[in-house]
Amino acid sequence: MSHLFISSFILGLVVGIIGSLFLKKLKVYNIGRVAESALIILFAYLSYILTESLHLSPIIALLFNGIFNSHYSFYNLSFQAREESSILSRVLSGLAEAFIFTYLGLTAIHYFSIAFSWSFMIFELITVVCGRFISVF
């Protein structure tokens, strides 16, 4: 378990460092705000693909890659790319959140017809509400 965490953490961190240095060196060429925003997403996707191909945890790698990118890569972007990448991440997180809640709702309806456990439903509801509370505040 710890091997999986440490390896995924290191891989996400290394890809974050490489992406940050790449954006820092690329800043002098003024490649454009869309390309800069796309590079942030591509380096995050690179960490996902690498950890998935090595049978590690992509979620852990993405978490630490995102933390590193928010602290270092974000400030290597131009002002316009910072604004656009912030907007893009808010839109994508809103879409992902809507998908998750829709999926949980459809799953709950499906469980009503097959097998129903009140303890599981209450636990799931509490988990979702706590997660939502933490993400908002």
mmCIF file of C-alpha atoms in Angstrom:
data_model
loop_
_atom_site.group_PDB
_atom_site.id
_atom_site.type_symbol
_atom_site.label_atom_id
_atom_site.label_comp_id
_atom_site.label_asym_id
_atom_site.label_seq_id
_atom_site.Cartn_x
_atom_site.Cartn_y
_atom_site.Cartn_z
ATOM 1 C CA MET A 1 0.000 0.000 0.000
ATOM 2 C CA SER A 2 2.741 2.479 0.925
ATOM 3 C CA HIS A 3 4.729 1.504 -2.187
ATOM 4 C CA LEU A 4 1.718 2.402 -4.320
ATOM 5 C CA PHE A 5 1.255 5.757 -2.590
ATOM 6 C CA ILE A 6 4.920 6.746 -2.622
ATOM 7 C CA SER A 7 5.445 5.721 -6.254
ATOM 8 C CA SER A 8 2.314 7.561 -7.408
ATOM 9 C CA PHE A 9 3.274 10.614 -5.351
ATOM 10 C CA ILE A 10 6.786 10.719 -6.816
ATOM 11 C CA LEU A 11 5.555 10.241 -10.380
ATOM 12 C CA GLY A 12 2.954 13.000 -10.035
ATOM 13 C CA LEU A 13 5.538 15.300 -8.488
ATOM 14 C CA VAL A 14 8.152 14.598 -11.173
ATOM 15 C CA VAL A 15 5.675 15.240 -13.997
ATOM 16 C CA GLY A 16 4.596 18.441 -12.219
ATOM 17 C CA ILE A 17 8.216 19.602 -11.956
ATOM 18 C CA ILE A 18 8.904 18.803 -15.601
ATOM 19 C CA GLY A 19 5.733 20.608 -16.692
ATOM 20 C CA SER A 20 6.559 23.651 -14.582
ATOM 21 C CA LEU A 21 10.092 23.870 -15.945
ATOM 22 C CA PHE A 22 8.807 23.347 -19.488
ATOM 23 C CA LEU A 23 6.322 26.215 -19.120
ATOM 24 C CA LYS A 24 8.986 28.413 -17.548
ATOM 25 C CA LYS A 25 11.386 27.881 -20.467
ATOM 26 C CA LEU A 26 8.560 28.219 -22.992
ATOM 27 C CA LYS A 27 7.406 31.562 -21.572
ATOM 28 C CA VAL A 28 9.939 33.524 -23.615
ATOM 29 C CA TYR A 29 8.481 32.206 -26.872
ATOM 30 C CA ASN A 30 5.000 33.616 -26.154
ATOM 31 C CA ILE A 31 3.126 30.597 -27.563
ATOM 32 C CA GLY A 32 -0.347 31.873 -26.753
ATOM 33 C CA ARG A 33 -2.848 31.469 -23.966
ATOM 34 C CA VAL A 34 -4.727 28.511 -25.452
ATOM 35 C CA ALA A 35 -1.549 26.489 -25.937
ATOM 36 C CA GLU A 36 -0.406 27.300 -22.398
ATOM 37 C CA SER A 37 -3.735 26.176 -20.927
ATOM 38 C CA ALA A 38 -3.619 23.043 -23.054
ATOM 39 C CA LEU A 39 -0.116 22.234 -21.801
ATOM 40 C CA ILE A 40 -1.307 22.334 -18.191
ATOM 41 C CA ILE A 41 -4.021 19.798 -19.026
ATOM 42 C CA LEU A 42 -1.656 17.659 -21.111
ATOM 43 C CA PHE A 43 0.904 17.399 -18.321
ATOM 44 C CA ALA A 44 -1.838 16.384 -15.888
ATOM 45 C CA TYR A 45 -3.002 13.795 -18.404
ATOM 46 C CA LEU A 46 0.600 12.623 -18.816
ATOM 47 C CA SER A 47 0.837 11.897 -15.098
ATOM 48 C CA TYR A 48 -2.457 9.993 -15.329
ATOM 49 C CA ILE A 49 -1.317 7.906 -18.307
ATOM 50 C CA LEU A 50 2.094 7.126 -16.812
ATOM 51 C CA THR A 51 0.698 5.966 -13.469
ATOM 52 C CA GLU A 52 -2.033 3.954 -15.156
ATOM 53 C CA SER A 53 0.470 2.213 -17.427
ATOM 54 C CA LEU A 54 2.691 1.392 -14.437
ATOM 55 C CA HIS A 55 -0.324 0.019 -12.517
ATOM 56 C CA LEU A 56 -0.085 2.712 -9.845
ATOM 57 C CA SER A 57 -2.777 5.058 -8.549
ATOM 58 C CA PRO A 58 -3.571 7.814 -11.061
ATOM 59 C CA ILE A 59 -5.758 9.649 -8.547
ATOM 60 C CA ILE A 60 -2.849 10.133 -6.143
ATOM 61 C CA ALA A 61 -0.550 11.235 -8.974
ATOM 62 C CA LEU A 62 -3.151 13.697 -10.275
ATOM 63 C CA LEU A 63 -3.733 15.079 -6.795
ATOM 64 C CA PHE A 64 -0.094 15.894 -6.204
ATOM 65 C CA ASN A 65 0.464 17.000 -9.795
ATOM 66 C CA GLY A 66 -2.442 19.417 -9.403
ATOM 67 C CA ILE A 67 -1.094 20.723 -6.095
ATOM 68 C CA PHE A 68 2.324 21.281 -7.655
ATOM 69 C CA ASN A 69 0.817 22.894 -10.762
ATOM 70 C CA SER A 70 -1.299 25.279 -8.700
ATOM 71 C CA HIS A 71 1.770 26.436 -6.770
ATOM 72 C CA TYR A 72 4.367 26.621 -9.537
ATOM 73 C CA SER A 73 3.109 26.071 -13.090
ATOM 74 C CA PHE A 74 0.206 28.478 -12.667
ATOM 75 C CA TYR A 75 2.583 31.413 -12.158
ATOM 76 C CA ASN A 76 4.592 30.540 -15.261
ATOM 77 C CA LEU A 77 1.529 31.229 -17.422
ATOM 78 C CA SER A 78 0.655 34.549 -18.990
ATOM 79 C CA PHE A 79 -2.099 36.582 -17.358
ATOM 80 C CA GLN A 80 -4.656 35.598 -19.999
ATOM 81 C CA ALA A 81 -3.753 31.915 -19.713
ATOM 82 C CA ARG A 82 -4.140 32.122 -15.914
ATOM 83 C CA GLU A 83 -7.628 33.508 -16.300
ATOM 84 C CA GLU A 84 -8.637 30.990 -18.957
ATOM 85 C CA SER A 85 -7.201 27.996 -17.127
ATOM 86 C CA SER A 86 -9.031 29.055 -13.950
ATOM 87 C CA ILE A 87 -12.304 29.315 -15.857
ATOM 88 C CA LEU A 88 -11.672 26.019 -17.640
ATOM 89 C CA SER A 89 -10.939 24.198 -14.387
ATOM 90 C CA ARG A 90 -14.124 25.589 -12.798
ATOM 91 C CA VAL A 91 -16.200 24.476 -15.787
ATOM 92 C CA LEU A 92 -14.654 21.001 -15.832
ATOM 93 C CA SER A 93 -15.047 20.573 -12.071
ATOM 94 C CA GLY A 94 -18.693 21.627 -12.317
ATOM 95 C CA LEU A 95 -19.300 19.104 -15.082
ATOM 96 C CA ALA A 96 -17.528 16.348 -13.150
ATOM 97 C CA GLU A 97 -19.518 17.137 -10.013
ATOM 98 C CA ALA A 98 -22.793 17.082 -11.949
ATOM 99 C CA PHE A 99 -21.839 13.737 -13.489
ATOM 100 C CA ILE A 100 -20.967 12.231 -10.092
ATOM 101 C CA PHE A 101 -24.229 13.337 -8.466
ATOM 102 C CA THR A 102 -26.256 12.135 -11.451
ATOM 103 C CA TYR A 103 -24.459 8.804 -11.381
ATOM 104 C CA LEU A 104 -25.041 8.441 -7.633
ATOM 105 C CA GLY A 105 -28.718 9.244 -8.089
ATOM 106 C CA LEU A 106 -29.138 6.711 -10.874
ATOM 107 C CA THR A 107 -27.238 4.130 -8.858
ATOM 108 C CA ALA A 108 -29.527 4.713 -5.867
ATOM 109 C CA ILE A 109 -32.596 4.207 -8.069
ATOM 110 C CA HIS A 110 -31.045 1.027 -9.443
ATOM 111 C CA TYR A 111 -30.432 -0.313 -5.920
ATOM 112 C CA PHE A 112 -34.088 0.166 -5.030
ATOM 113 C CA SER A 113 -35.009 -2.469 -7.589
ATOM 114 C CA ILE A 114 -32.268 -4.996 -6.735
ATOM 115 C CA ALA A 115 -31.142 -4.860 -3.119
ATOM 116 C CA PHE A 116 -31.664 -2.079 -0.643
ATOM 117 C CA SER A 117 -29.592 -1.324 2.432
ATOM 118 C CA TRP A 118 -30.595 1.592 4.623
ATOM 119 C CA SER A 119 -27.204 1.683 6.321
ATOM 120 C CA PHE A 120 -25.396 1.952 2.978
ATOM 121 C CA MET A 121 -27.751 4.671 1.736
ATOM 122 C CA ILE A 122 -27.372 6.722 4.916
ATOM 123 C CA PHE A 123 -23.583 6.296 4.846
ATOM 124 C CA GLU A 124 -23.476 7.343 1.188
ATOM 125 C CA LEU A 125 -25.689 10.373 1.855
ATOM 126 C CA ILE A 126 -23.550 11.491 4.795
ATOM 127 C CA THR A 127 -20.362 11.022 2.769
ATOM 128 C CA VAL A 128 -21.688 13.036 -0.170
ATOM 129 C CA VAL A 129 -23.017 15.841 2.036
ATOM 130 C CA CYS A 130 -19.734 16.038 4.004
ATOM 131 C CA GLY A 131 -17.723 16.029 0.766
ATOM 132 C CA ARG A 132 -19.896 18.777 -0.652
ATOM 133 C CA PHE A 133 -19.580 20.808 2.561
ATOM 134 C CA ILE A 134 -15.795 20.480 2.511
ATOM 135 C CA SER A 135 -15.552 21.425 -1.165
ATOM 136 C CA VAL A 136 -17.720 24.519 -0.717
ATOM 137 C CA PHE A 137 -16.128 25.819 2.462
#
